[in-house]
């Protein structure tokens, strides 16, 4: 009797694991299935490099890929130094109570809803950028990247701090015993040891930036042309999905968002496997 | 001498970065409260309807956020209800049953799922609804049910991971205690391992709740609309706080509606902060409650 | 020796992560006696104990060959036979670990825990059993007034006796102890040694210990491990 119970439980656990993990596969299958007619007709590669010109029958997502790339890269440029500095503060530079408080605060910041960043961005930053550069509406690559950069900084900082925390205590004690100051300990012991872990943090933050929808949708202006400068509007892959969703189900416009979906999916997969590979390499070294 | 400069520069740079981040975020929050504090009162939520009447569903609220708050609430409850059983069972399987090879494959799949942009999951939910609409019933379209299922996909990895990590973090000697006393594997899991992991699992669930409450991308594709009143059934469209904020930012007609947008942002912010603080508080010491039923 | 044999171990080899821990161990243990297992650390004494109640099966990457037979309920049984239930085996071959490991619950619930695992629901019977086990472990007088306190509030020595009482509550035939006194002070050690001597006529005790004094004080037989096998 007991044996049967054990077996039923094990099967139940196994089944729910299989069901949950099949979601990941099902999403890709669905994207490919729905997007297939257009991808066949135009060619997947062609979709990636052609412009978006519905009236000429071209539904390429090249401008969105460039838009996503620009905004994400710029947001990393904003977020990386900020995160580096903040994680330094938390790791050694700030006195203990300050560093503890700062860490709590930054943890709390990761919980601020995305839509609020977008909302405040529209009413606070957009008019300011418009005045400052006296060009366009203020909805542009720069605005989106600035807000996105602030948004991913807490996440990146926490990743950095985690990789600092993983350094064996004995290394730090050794450095302290040799008379290293807090800054010296950071620069010559912690940083070199944590490099790989920090790379992971940057990659994961990039994944977040690429995957974010609301900030770009609300702040980047959503033009379908390839942006010529950071002050021009652009559209990201994610925003494209959100904007085109209302089109007719059978139309090529609608089909094209599944190409965006596939690109985002493959990118996520790449990020995941890169991070897994790096942490695996790090784990083996220890 | 050169290293000295580098060290001093590092210190200045770190404090500067901290200052910039803090001022950025306090600007963001400060602006929100400065502009929105005036809208914070009961009529923000209930409009002209008496609150009690609205809560008892006796009168409809037209001017207030009540339908959006109620929509978000129902949405979160449903999504979490789908995600908890699967998430915990899967976490248990990964930590206690899976062999190394199976575990590696499943781990990779869940890592991909947890990194998935929410708009992709929303798109999946949307196309799934379209699929059902075409092949099964005209009545099914983007709706509360589809949204909650898609959201549960989004937060499933949180619950799986926290369950798994909590179980795997239990030291070997505790793992063996009950087994040495003749416990079966299942008894060991439910009588010793799970009770010790409750706080970890709970904090995962609360983070998942926060994620459900704030996510906009999934619901804007799967059935959230600007005005639907209170959610009536699983198959109806609904209003939600984050979608309302997004909608107002692009479509507001007058300054009164805009004020409502500020108010909604503050309400959502408080909600998420509260859940977040609870999750951190709970991580310590909750496991005691489980054993101390008198 | 005239005593009856309780445990027969034949050709036992054990490896962990492809590293041999035990090689070709052959040994018998006498009934109703205390046998001390000694030897330098890392030669597989603790592992050996785990092969007797099959607890090693919960370790990852471990492998074992050979046979273990224990006389249970009057007849010799191969503990690795497919018909042998692991949980039944562990109820008859109890184990106490090096560090006291009370579960985070009250003293009463800790002792009653194995009964609960076995599906016992009768409260009166359980209360009786709890008292009996605590008396056997010489702990009853110290804790009878606070059975509902958290077990972790006890002192180290008391905690270890609690664990022994918990192991005794199902009335096992064999008691395995893995350095049960190594984390305790002198007084507690003396109390536990006395307790073990008193238990000898009810069950068979195997004790891993590093302290030669302790070994000579309480054991009837000494088995020395070295080089991954038994040398005497």
PDB file of C-alpha atoms in Angstrom, chain B residues 172-174 176-185 187-188 191-192 196 288 291-293, chain C residues 50 55 58-59 87 90-91 97 101 103-105 109 113-114 116-117 150 152 166-167 170:
ATOM      1  CA  UNK B 172      23.088  15.860   4.452  1.00  0.00           C
ATOM      2  CA  UNK B 173      22.859  15.083   8.156  1.00  0.00           C
ATOM      3  CA  UNK B 174      19.322  16.458   8.329  1.00  0.00           C
ATOM      4  CA  UNK B 176      19.543  11.342   6.736  1.00  0.00           C
ATOM      5  CA  UNK B 177      17.956  11.847  10.170  1.00  0.00           C
ATOM      6  CA  UNK B 178      14.460  10.711   9.311  1.00  0.00           C
ATOM      7  CA  UNK B 179      15.663   8.106   6.828  1.00  0.00           C
ATOM      8  CA  UNK B 180      17.720   6.482   9.572  1.00  0.00           C
ATOM      9  CA  UNK B 181      14.562   6.335  11.666  1.00  0.00           C
ATOM     10  CA  UNK B 182      12.751   4.383   8.978  1.00  0.00           C
ATOM     11  CA  UNK B 183      11.068   7.149   6.996  1.00  0.00           C
ATOM     12  CA  UNK B 184      10.209   6.481   3.386  1.00  0.00           C
ATOM     13  CA  UNK B 185      11.435   8.908   0.761  1.00  0.00           C
ATOM     14  CA  UNK B 187       7.716  10.836   4.367  1.00  0.00           C
ATOM     15  CA  UNK B 188      11.159  12.389   4.518  1.00  0.00           C
ATOM     16  CA  UNK B 191       7.687  15.673   7.140  1.00  0.00           C
ATOM     17  CA  UNK B 192      11.246  16.988   7.245  1.00  0.00           C
ATOM     18  CA  UNK B 196      12.409  23.209   6.557  1.00  0.00           C
ATOM     19  CA  UNK B 288       9.033  28.001  12.932  1.00  0.00           C
ATOM     20  CA  UNK B 291       6.163  23.138  13.528  1.00  0.00           C
ATOM     21  CA  UNK B 292       4.543  25.128  16.283  1.00  0.00           C
ATOM     22  CA  UNK B 293       0.939  24.338  15.877  1.00  0.00           C
TER      23      UNK B 293
ATOM     24  CA  UNK C  50      25.820   2.941   6.673  1.00  0.00           C
ATOM     25  CA  UNK C  55      21.642   4.538   4.450  1.00  0.00           C
ATOM     26  CA  UNK C  58      20.979   8.117  -0.292  1.00  0.00           C
ATOM     27  CA  UNK C  59      24.476   9.329  -1.095  1.00  0.00           C
ATOM     28  CA  UNK C  87      12.230   1.357   5.983  1.00  0.00           C
ATOM     29  CA  UNK C  90      16.025   0.957   9.434  1.00  0.00           C
ATOM     30  CA  UNK C  91      13.395   0.568  12.113  1.00  0.00           C
ATOM     31  CA  UNK C  97      25.077  10.321  14.293  1.00  0.00           C
ATOM     32  CA  UNK C 101      20.504  16.076  15.074  1.00  0.00           C
ATOM     33  CA  UNK C 103      14.551  17.936  14.339  1.00  0.00           C
ATOM     34  CA  UNK C 104      13.199  21.462  14.825  1.00  0.00           C
ATOM     35  CA  UNK C 105      10.213  20.413  16.905  1.00  0.00           C
ATOM     36  CA  UNK C 109       7.438  15.262  18.887  1.00  0.00           C
ATOM     37  CA  UNK C 113       8.487  11.088  15.164  1.00  0.00           C
ATOM     38  CA  UNK C 114       9.520   7.502  14.247  1.00  0.00           C
ATOM     39  CA  UNK C 116       4.414   8.757  13.383  1.00  0.00           C
ATOM     40  CA  UNK C 117       6.480   7.583  10.406  1.00  0.00           C
ATOM     41  CA  UNK C 150      11.949  22.927  21.386  1.00  0.00           C
ATOM     42  CA  UNK C 152      17.163  22.437  20.304  1.00  0.00           C
ATOM     43  CA  UNK C 166      14.526   8.603  19.424  1.00  0.00           C
ATOM     44  CA  UNK C 167      16.481   5.717  17.917  1.00  0.00           C
ATOM     45  CA  UNK C 170      10.927   1.613  17.860  1.00  0.00           C
TER      46      UNK C 170
END
